[in-house]
Tab-separated table of C-alpha atoms in Angstrom:
chain	number	residue	atom	x	y	z
A	1	UNK	CA	-14.777	29.233	26.172
A	2	UNK	CA	-16.868	27.514	23.469
A	3	UNK	CA	-17.491	30.887	21.836
A	4	UNK	CA	-13.775	31.625	21.654
A	5	UNK	CA	-13.105	28.192	20.163
A	6	UNK	CA	-15.831	28.679	17.539
A	7	UNK	CA	-14.522	32.120	16.604
A	8	UNK	CA	-10.970	30.787	16.342
A	9	UNK	CA	-12.106	27.873	14.180
A	10	UNK	CA	-14.062	30.204	11.898
A	11	UNK	CA	-11.137	32.621	11.612
A	12	UNK	CA	-8.656	29.868	10.711
A	13	UNK	CA	-11.083	28.410	8.184
A	14	UNK	CA	-11.545	31.803	6.560
A	15	UNK	CA	-7.795	32.257	6.245
A	16	UNK	CA	-7.258	28.888	4.600
A	17	UNK	CA	-9.907	29.504	1.939
A	18	UNK	CA	-11.737	26.228	2.553
A	19	UNK	CA	-14.452	24.830	4.750
A	20	UNK	CA	-13.793	22.044	7.260
A	21	UNK	CA	-13.780	18.525	5.889
A	22	UNK	CA	-16.750	16.213	6.349
A	23	UNK	CA	-16.209	12.448	6.453
A	24	UNK	CA	-18.725	10.536	4.347
A	25	UNK	CA	-19.286	6.937	3.250
A	26	UNK	CA	-20.841	5.348	0.205
A	27	UNK	CA	-20.940	2.107	-1.734
A	28	UNK	CA	-19.985	2.651	-5.343
A	29	UNK	CA	-19.089	0.813	-8.514
A	30	UNK	CA	-15.705	1.765	-9.923
A	31	UNK	CA	-16.154	3.291	-13.391
A	32	UNK	CA	-12.765	4.647	-14.419
A	33	UNK	CA	-9.625	6.577	-13.563
A	34	UNK	CA	-9.074	9.474	-15.944
A	35	UNK	CA	-6.855	12.565	-15.784
A	36	UNK	CA	-6.101	11.993	-12.099
A	37	UNK	CA	-9.756	11.607	-11.099
A	38	UNK	CA	-11.396	8.422	-9.759
A	39	UNK	CA	-15.008	7.919	-10.907
A	40	UNK	CA	-17.532	5.779	-9.015
A	41	UNK	CA	-21.280	5.400	-9.502
A	42	UNK	CA	-24.078	4.141	-7.280
A	43	UNK	CA	-26.937	1.784	-8.128
A	44	UNK	CA	-29.180	4.858	-7.898
A	45	UNK	CA	-27.330	6.407	-10.841
A	46	UNK	CA	-25.328	9.045	-8.958
A	47	UNK	CA	-21.729	9.613	-10.064
A	48	UNK	CA	-18.967	10.614	-7.642
A	49	UNK	CA	-15.595	12.066	-8.558
A	50	UNK	CA	-12.599	11.794	-6.256
A	51	UNK	CA	-9.706	14.106	-7.008
A	52	UNK	CA	-7.365	12.615	-4.421
A	53	UNK	CA	-6.674	9.398	-2.536
A	54	UNK	CA	-4.569	9.059	0.597
A	55	UNK	CA	-1.281	7.210	0.277
A	56	UNK	CA	-2.542	4.461	2.595
A	57	UNK	CA	-5.753	3.917	0.607
A	58	UNK	CA	-3.920	4.028	-2.730
A	59	UNK	CA	-1.872	0.984	-1.721
A	60	UNK	CA	-4.978	-1.194	-1.301
A	61	UNK	CA	-6.083	-1.473	-4.955
A	62	UNK	CA	-4.837	-0.459	-8.383
A	63	UNK	CA	-7.381	1.753	-10.111
A	64	UNK	CA	-5.191	2.711	-13.066
A	65	UNK	CA	-6.019	-0.482	-14.979
A	66	UNK	CA	-9.314	-2.117	-15.863
A	67	UNK	CA	-9.315	-5.048	-13.399
A	68	UNK	CA	-11.528	-3.192	-10.864
A	69	UNK	CA	-13.986	-1.633	-13.326
A	70	UNK	CA	-17.563	-2.553	-12.408
A	71	UNK	CA	-16.668	-3.864	-8.943
A	72	UNK	CA	-18.421	-2.601	-5.820
A	73	UNK	CA	-16.431	-0.777	-3.122
A	74	UNK	CA	-17.216	0.712	0.277
A	75	UNK	CA	-15.617	4.159	0.166
A	76	UNK	CA	-14.824	6.464	3.069
A	77	UNK	CA	-13.946	9.959	1.954
A	78	UNK	CA	-13.568	13.579	2.981
A	79	UNK	CA	-15.212	16.468	1.216
A	80	UNK	CA	-13.703	19.926	1.287
A	81	UNK	CA	-15.153	23.041	-0.351
A	82	UNK	CA	-12.457	25.371	-1.669
A	83	UNK	CA	-13.437	29.031	-1.534
A	84	UNK	CA	-13.006	29.850	-5.203
A	85	UNK	CA	-15.443	31.803	-7.390
A	86	UNK	CA	-17.173	28.474	-8.161
A	87	UNK	CA	-16.795	26.980	-4.627
A	88	UNK	CA	-15.097	23.865	-5.961
A	89	UNK	CA	-15.699	20.598	-4.073
A	90	UNK	CA	-12.713	18.280	-3.573
A	91	UNK	CA	-13.254	14.658	-2.538
A	92	UNK	CA	-10.422	12.589	-1.069
A	93	UNK	CA	-10.693	8.827	-0.587
A	94	UNK	CA	-9.379	7.955	2.875
A	95	UNK	CA	-10.290	4.242	2.931
A	96	UNK	CA	-11.688	1.777	0.428
A	97	UNK	CA	-12.795	-1.852	0.757
A	98	UNK	CA	-13.754	-4.182	-2.088
A	99	UNK	CA	-17.227	-5.657	-1.498
A	100	UNK	CA	-17.363	-7.948	-4.582
């Protein structure tokens, strides 16, 4: 039964052209919102780009202005790899909490 479920999951994933989503968390400083992309950075110097935000999470804070720039947030997000020639990674914020 598990084998059938795994084969079915793989087949459906192959048809959709993307890999299953992984839920991740990070603490990041808000840098900017530009051309529909949310940019956050960590104290370690890593930069994260989020192409989408859920409707529920988007209602929590306004990232289109400058009032949240430089503030620290706890971010929960999903990562999905689209099967394109470059295997593009799409990150979607699903929840966000201001820590500062």
